[in-house]
mmCIF file of C-alpha atoms in Angstrom:
data_model
loop_
_atom_site.group_PDB
_atom_site.id
_atom_site.type_symbol
_atom_site.label_atom_id
_atom_site.label_comp_id
_atom_site.label_asym_id
_atom_site.label_seq_id
_atom_site.Cartn_x
_atom_site.Cartn_y
_atom_site.Cartn_z
ATOM 1 C CA MET A 14 -59.402 -17.669 19.234
ATOM 2 C CA LYS A 15 -57.629 -15.081 17.035
ATOM 3 C CA PHE A 16 -57.329 -12.786 20.038
ATOM 4 C CA LYS A 17 -55.630 -15.514 22.063
ATOM 5 C CA VAL A 18 -53.228 -16.244 19.201
ATOM 6 C CA THR A 19 -52.384 -12.533 18.964
ATOM 7 C CA ILE A 20 -51.718 -12.392 22.691
ATOM 8 C CA VAL A 21 -49.444 -15.436 22.508
ATOM 9 C CA ILE A 22 -47.521 -13.943 19.577
ATOM 10 C CA CYS A 23 -47.110 -10.645 21.393
ATOM 11 C CA ILE A 24 -45.835 -12.425 24.476
ATOM 12 C CA LEU A 25 -43.353 -14.440 22.401
ATOM 13 C CA VAL A 26 -42.124 -11.350 20.548
ATOM 14 C CA PHE A 27 -41.798 -9.412 23.778
ATOM 15 C CA GLY A 28 -39.915 -12.290 25.365
ATOM 16 C CA ALA A 29 -37.591 -12.579 22.374
ATOM 17 C CA VAL A 30 -36.867 -8.836 22.430
ATOM 18 C CA MET A 31 -36.198 -8.886 26.171
ATOM 19 C CA PHE A 32 -33.898 -11.868 25.717
ATOM 20 C CA LEU A 33 -31.924 -10.131 22.946
ATOM 21 C CA LEU A 34 -31.594 -7.022 25.120
ATOM 22 C CA SER A 35 -30.624 -9.004 28.192
ATOM 23 C CA PRO A 36 -27.146 -9.087 29.754
ATOM 24 C CA TYR A 37 -26.628 -12.448 28.019
ATOM 25 C CA PHE A 38 -25.673 -10.503 24.879
ATOM 26 C CA SER A 39 -23.412 -8.025 26.666
ATOM 27 C CA VAL A 40 -19.919 -7.535 25.253
ATOM 28 C CA ARG A 41 -17.551 -9.506 27.475
ATOM 29 C CA GLU A 42 -14.439 -9.484 25.300
ATOM 30 C CA ILE A 43 -13.085 -7.209 22.565
ATOM 31 C CA VAL A 44 -10.375 -8.763 20.408
ATOM 32 C CA ILE A 45 -8.345 -6.354 18.244
ATOM 33 C CA SER A 46 -5.787 -7.634 15.742
ATOM 34 C CA GLY A 47 -3.742 -6.338 12.804
ATOM 35 C CA ASN A 48 -2.793 -3.041 14.423
ATOM 36 C CA ALA A 49 0.824 -1.942 14.818
ATOM 37 C CA ALA A 50 1.042 1.786 14.076
ATOM 38 C CA VAL A 51 -2.300 2.482 15.768
ATOM 39 C CA ASN A 52 -2.447 1.519 19.426
ATOM 40 C CA ARG A 53 -5.313 -0.398 20.985
ATOM 41 C CA MET A 54 -6.404 2.468 23.237
ATOM 42 C CA GLU A 55 -6.998 4.775 20.280
ATOM 43 C CA ILE A 56 -8.974 2.103 18.442
ATOM 44 C CA GLU A 57 -11.171 1.518 21.484
ATOM 45 C CA ASP A 58 -11.724 5.249 21.956
ATOM 46 C CA ARG A 59 -12.704 5.735 18.312
ATOM 47 C CA MET A 60 -14.848 2.600 18.291
ATOM 48 C CA ASP A 61 -16.741 3.822 21.374
ATOM 49 C CA VAL A 62 -17.654 0.287 22.485
ATOM 50 C CA VAL A 63 -17.055 -0.986 26.008
ATOM 51 C CA THR A 64 -17.686 -4.226 27.814
ATOM 52 C CA GLY A 65 -21.282 -4.361 28.939
ATOM 53 C CA ASP A 66 -22.683 -2.858 25.729
ATOM 54 C CA ASN A 67 -25.204 -4.997 23.902
ATOM 55 C CA ILE A 68 -23.296 -6.682 21.088
ATOM 56 C CA LEU A 69 -26.354 -6.718 18.818
ATOM 57 C CA LEU A 70 -26.885 -2.970 19.067
ATOM 58 C CA ILE A 71 -23.343 -1.891 18.139
ATOM 59 C CA ASN A 72 -23.314 0.392 15.089
ATOM 60 C CA THR A 73 -20.297 -1.104 13.338
ATOM 61 C CA SER A 74 -20.620 1.255 10.350
ATOM 62 C CA ALA A 75 -20.207 4.308 12.578
ATOM 63 C CA ALA A 76 -17.405 2.625 14.520
ATOM 64 C CA ARG A 77 -15.601 1.763 11.278
ATOM 65 C CA ARG A 78 -15.922 5.335 10.017
ATOM 66 C CA ARG A 79 -14.459 6.768 13.231
ATOM 67 C CA ILE A 80 -11.541 4.323 13.310
ATOM 68 C CA MET A 81 -10.680 5.045 9.682
ATOM 69 C CA GLU A 82 -10.280 8.728 10.472
ATOM 70 C CA ASN A 83 -6.766 7.650 11.453
ATOM 71 C CA LEU A 84 -4.886 7.762 8.133
ATOM 72 C CA TYR A 85 -2.779 4.743 9.046
ATOM 73 C CA VAL A 86 -5.923 2.582 8.926
ATOM 74 C CA ASP A 87 -6.742 1.213 5.472
ATOM 75 C CA ASP A 88 -9.724 -0.943 6.450
ATOM 76 C CA VAL A 89 -11.622 -2.286 9.478
ATOM 77 C CA SER A 90 -13.897 -5.299 9.787
ATOM 78 C CA PHE A 91 -16.070 -6.495 12.664
ATOM 79 C CA GLU A 92 -17.240 -9.965 13.608
ATOM 80 C CA ARG A 93 -19.721 -10.776 16.352
ATOM 81 C CA GLU A 94 -19.208 -14.107 18.076
ATOM 82 C CA LEU A 95 -22.365 -14.487 20.103
ATOM 83 C CA PRO A 96 -23.128 -14.115 22.826
ATOM 84 C CA GLY A 97 -20.441 -11.575 23.834
ATOM 85 C CA ARG A 98 -17.210 -11.616 21.828
ATOM 86 C CA LEU A 99 -16.465 -8.774 19.396
ATOM 87 C CA ILE A 100 -13.582 -9.281 16.967
ATOM 88 C CA VAL A 101 -12.075 -6.189 15.319
ATOM 89 C CA THR A 102 -9.594 -6.711 12.477
ATOM 90 C CA ILE A 103 -7.473 -3.755 11.382
ATOM 91 C CA ARG A 104 -5.639 -3.476 8.075
ATOM 92 C CA GLU A 105 -3.030 -0.733 8.212
ATOM 93 C CA ARG A 106 -1.248 1.203 5.528
ATOM 94 C CA ARG A 107 2.472 0.526 5.491
ATOM 95 C CA LEU A 108 4.817 3.441 6.063
ATOM 96 C CA ILE A 109 7.734 3.017 3.639
ATOM 97 C CA ALA A 110 9.631 6.301 3.413
ATOM 98 C CA TYR A 111 10.062 9.915 4.476
ATOM 99 C CA VAL A 112 10.082 12.887 2.109
ATOM 100 C CA GLU A 113 11.672 16.135 3.193
ATOM 101 C CA HIS A 114 9.116 18.918 2.813
ATOM 102 C CA THR A 115 11.030 21.844 4.265
ATOM 103 C CA PRO A 116 14.211 21.799 6.346
ATOM 104 C CA GLY A 117 13.240 19.969 9.516
ATOM 105 C CA SER A 118 9.810 18.901 8.220
ATOM 106 C CA PHE A 119 9.149 15.434 6.847
ATOM 107 C CA LEU A 120 6.193 13.789 5.116
ATOM 108 C CA PHE A 121 5.506 10.173 6.064
ATOM 109 C CA ILE A 122 4.313 8.256 2.966
ATOM 110 C CA ASP A 123 2.911 4.780 2.433
ATOM 111 C CA GLU A 124 3.640 2.366 -0.418
ATOM 112 C CA THR A 125 1.187 4.146 -2.734
ATOM 113 C CA GLY A 126 2.655 7.590 -2.019
ATOM 114 C CA ARG A 127 -0.174 8.663 0.277
ATOM 115 C CA VAL A 128 0.845 11.237 2.913
ATOM 116 C CA LEU A 129 -0.009 9.796 6.332
ATOM 117 C CA GLU A 130 1.389 12.514 8.575
ATOM 118 C CA VAL A 131 3.915 15.337 8.888
ATOM 119 C CA ARG A 132 6.555 15.518 11.598
ATOM 120 C CA THR A 133 9.651 17.491 12.442
ATOM 121 C CA PHE A 134 11.571 14.281 13.173
ATOM 122 C CA PHE A 135 11.520 10.568 12.480
ATOM 123 C CA THR A 136 12.966 7.653 14.418
ATOM 124 C CA ASP A 137 12.059 4.447 12.568
ATOM 125 C CA PRO A 138 14.770 3.371 10.100
ATOM 126 C CA LEU A 139 13.264 3.994 6.652
ATOM 127 C CA PRO A 140 14.630 5.660 3.492
ATOM 128 C CA LEU A 141 14.684 9.436 3.241
ATOM 129 C CA VAL A 142 13.619 10.447 -0.276
ATOM 130 C CA THR A 143 15.422 13.366 -1.909
ATOM 131 C CA GLY A 144 15.049 14.918 -5.349
ATOM 132 C CA LEU A 145 11.236 15.120 -5.463
ATOM 133 C CA LYS A 146 9.868 18.542 -6.363
ATOM 134 C CA PHE A 147 6.414 19.582 -5.184
ATOM 135 C CA SER A 148 4.762 22.752 -3.959
ATOM 136 C CA SER A 149 1.913 21.430 -1.824
ATOM 137 C CA PHE A 150 0.427 18.278 -0.331
ATOM 138 C CA GLN A 151 -2.741 17.101 1.372
ATOM 139 C CA LEU A 152 -2.900 14.673 4.262
ATOM 140 C CA GLY A 153 -4.506 11.395 3.270
ATOM 141 C CA GLU A 154 -3.875 11.975 -0.454
ATOM 142 C CA ARG A 155 -1.110 10.864 -2.790
ATOM 143 C CA LEU A 156 1.724 13.350 -3.007
ATOM 144 C CA ASN A 157 1.157 15.596 -6.002
ATOM 145 C CA VAL A 158 4.499 15.570 -7.793
ATOM 146 C CA PRO A 159 4.737 17.114 -11.290
ATOM 147 C CA ASN A 160 7.388 14.569 -12.281
ATOM 148 C CA ARG A 161 5.284 11.413 -11.954
ATOM 149 C CA ALA A 162 8.168 9.282 -13.256
ATOM 150 C CA ALA A 163 10.337 10.243 -10.284
ATOM 151 C CA PHE A 164 7.532 9.499 -7.862
ATOM 152 C CA GLY A 165 6.853 6.182 -9.578
ATOM 153 C CA ILE A 166 10.498 5.195 -9.170
ATOM 154 C CA VAL A 167 10.349 5.975 -5.444
ATOM 155 C CA THR A 168 7.277 3.814 -4.834
ATOM 156 C CA LEU A 169 8.574 1.031 -7.105
ATOM 157 C CA TYR A 170 11.938 0.713 -5.343
ATOM 158 C CA ALA A 171 10.422 1.185 -1.895
ATOM 159 C CA GLN A 172 8.003 -1.688 -2.526
ATOM 160 C CA SER A 173 10.833 -3.867 -3.793
ATOM 161 C CA LEU A 174 13.004 -3.009 -0.787
ATOM 162 C CA GLN A 175 10.050 -4.021 1.384
ATOM 163 C CA ARG A 176 9.765 -7.399 -0.352
ATOM 164 C CA HIS A 177 13.479 -8.075 0.039
ATOM 165 C CA SER A 178 13.592 -6.939 3.700
ATOM 166 C CA LEU A 179 15.888 -3.985 2.959
ATOM 167 C CA ILE A 180 13.412 -1.183 3.626
ATOM 168 C CA HIS A 181 14.766 -0.618 7.131
ATOM 169 C CA SER A 182 18.408 -0.675 6.013
ATOM 170 C CA VAL A 183 18.479 1.667 3.000
ATOM 171 C CA THR A 184 18.822 5.195 4.350
ATOM 172 C CA HIS A 185 18.307 7.277 1.187
ATOM 173 C CA ILE A 186 16.567 7.145 -2.177
ATOM 174 C CA ASP A 187 17.748 9.973 -4.436
ATOM 175 C CA VAL A 188 15.718 10.653 -7.597
ATOM 176 C CA THR A 189 17.269 14.010 -8.473
ATOM 177 C CA ASP A 190 18.250 12.348 -11.761
ATOM 178 C CA ILE A 191 15.678 9.655 -12.600
ATOM 179 C CA TYR A 192 18.156 7.966 -14.941
ATOM 180 C CA ASN A 193 20.687 7.681 -12.134
ATOM 181 C CA THR A 194 18.533 6.842 -9.141
ATOM 182 C CA ARG A 195 20.681 6.170 -6.094
ATOM 183 C CA LEU A 196 19.997 3.963 -3.092
ATOM 184 C CA ARG A 197 22.283 4.260 -0.080
ATOM 185 C CA PHE A 198 23.071 1.405 2.274
ATOM 186 C CA SER A 199 25.487 2.373 5.071
ATOM 187 C CA ASN A 200 28.446 3.927 3.191
ATOM 188 C CA ILE A 201 27.703 2.180 -0.089
ATOM 189 C CA GLU A 202 25.735 3.921 -2.822
ATOM 190 C CA PHE A 203 23.998 1.868 -5.507
ATOM 191 C CA ASN A 204 23.285 3.601 -8.809
ATOM 192 C CA VAL A 205 20.247 1.643 -10.024
ATOM 193 C CA GLY A 206 19.535 3.880 -13.012
ATOM 194 C CA ASP A 207 15.825 4.069 -13.798
ATOM 195 C CA ALA A 208 12.755 1.920 -13.125
ATOM 196 C CA ARG A 209 13.770 -0.958 -15.393
ATOM 197 C CA ASP A 210 14.280 -4.321 -13.647
ATOM 198 C CA ALA A 211 13.848 -2.671 -10.250
ATOM 199 C CA ASP A 212 13.119 -5.880 -8.361
ATOM 200 C CA GLU A 213 16.037 -7.699 -9.981
ATOM 201 C CA LYS A 214 18.395 -4.835 -9.138
ATOM 202 C CA VAL A 215 17.326 -4.904 -5.502
ATOM 203 C CA ARG A 216 17.801 -8.676 -5.456
ATOM 204 C CA VAL A 217 21.360 -8.177 -6.754
ATOM 205 C CA MET A 218 21.894 -5.531 -4.044
ATOM 206 C CA VAL A 219 21.026 -8.161 -1.452
ATOM 207 C CA GLU A 220 23.507 -10.633 -2.967
ATOM 208 C CA ILE A 221 26.282 -8.033 -3.014
ATOM 209 C CA LEU A 222 25.675 -6.960 0.574
ATOM 210 C CA LEU A 223 25.586 -10.560 1.779
ATOM 211 C CA SER A 224 28.914 -11.212 0.033
ATOM 212 C CA LEU A 225 30.698 -8.460 1.981
ATOM 213 C CA PRO A 226 32.244 -9.711 5.252
ATOM 214 C CA ASN A 227 31.805 -6.378 7.018
ATOM 215 C CA VAL A 228 29.528 -3.959 5.169
ATOM 216 C CA ALA A 229 30.253 -1.035 7.491
ATOM 217 C CA SER A 230 33.945 -1.123 6.525
ATOM 218 C CA TYR A 231 33.194 -0.496 2.834
ATOM 219 C CA ARG A 232 32.714 2.909 1.311
ATOM 220 C CA GLY A 233 32.027 3.490 -2.350
ATOM 221 C CA THR A 234 29.623 3.040 -5.256
ATOM 222 C CA VAL A 235 28.175 0.146 -7.230
ATOM 223 C CA ASP A 236 26.882 0.668 -10.763
ATOM 224 C CA LEU A 237 23.656 -1.328 -11.204
ATOM 225 C CA ARG A 238 22.238 0.618 -14.122
ATOM 226 C CA GLU A 239 22.560 -2.497 -16.266
ATOM 227 C CA ILE A 240 22.147 -6.048 -14.981
ATOM 228 C CA SER A 241 25.279 -8.053 -15.728
ATOM 229 C CA ASP A 242 27.185 -11.004 -14.314
ATOM 230 C CA GLN A 243 29.842 -8.989 -12.516
ATOM 231 C CA TYR A 244 29.688 -5.914 -10.283
ATOM 232 C CA PHE A 245 32.518 -3.893 -8.836
ATOM 233 C CA LEU A 246 32.575 -1.810 -5.694
ATOM 234 C CA SER A 247 34.505 1.379 -6.471
ATOM 235 C CA ILE A 248 36.343 2.174 -3.253
ATOM 236 C CA ILE A 249 36.464 5.792 -2.116
ATOM 237 C CA VAL A 250 39.303 6.551 0.259
#
């Protein structure tokens, strides 16, 4: 009797294993979302999963590790929708500014100051940071700047510009003098002083720019070092 029971169990286990390994659990669809800087083809190549693979045998830990070798990727998650749908969700780091390293060489940094890549040119409209002093950097790590206050001001204002949808319009952030930090929009330069009330100062920038009928026709400076009720655009001829 025990022998017969053992045989039945073995047959059931074998059948279950064969069923799980059958084409029924083949990957039929791969859904990738959340990616913008990293294209789908690169994700698929790094993931090394194709339609027809058994969805239950995919090593998602290895796939995640390979995808995250791209510095623009902050996190990856996988979800199996049986029998054959694999959902891949990408969370990317946000590029917020460029830092000139040497003449004609630029570091691409995210909102935490992490260096994502180095290029000899840039095309996306984002602020160019000037005034930071550093001797070296490492890809994938935060930029090592001796003057941490200056670097903190850059990330603080860049994050605020992002929140107020100005990150693609401000062309320069100058922290040569951290008590007279300057943000440039078209031909208008805003002296925002230091890190105090950064978000409020950027909000006021938005109000000022919206109040100008034709921003491109104005050229001058606005002193925003102290928040007050009235601001004046000093015209430069």
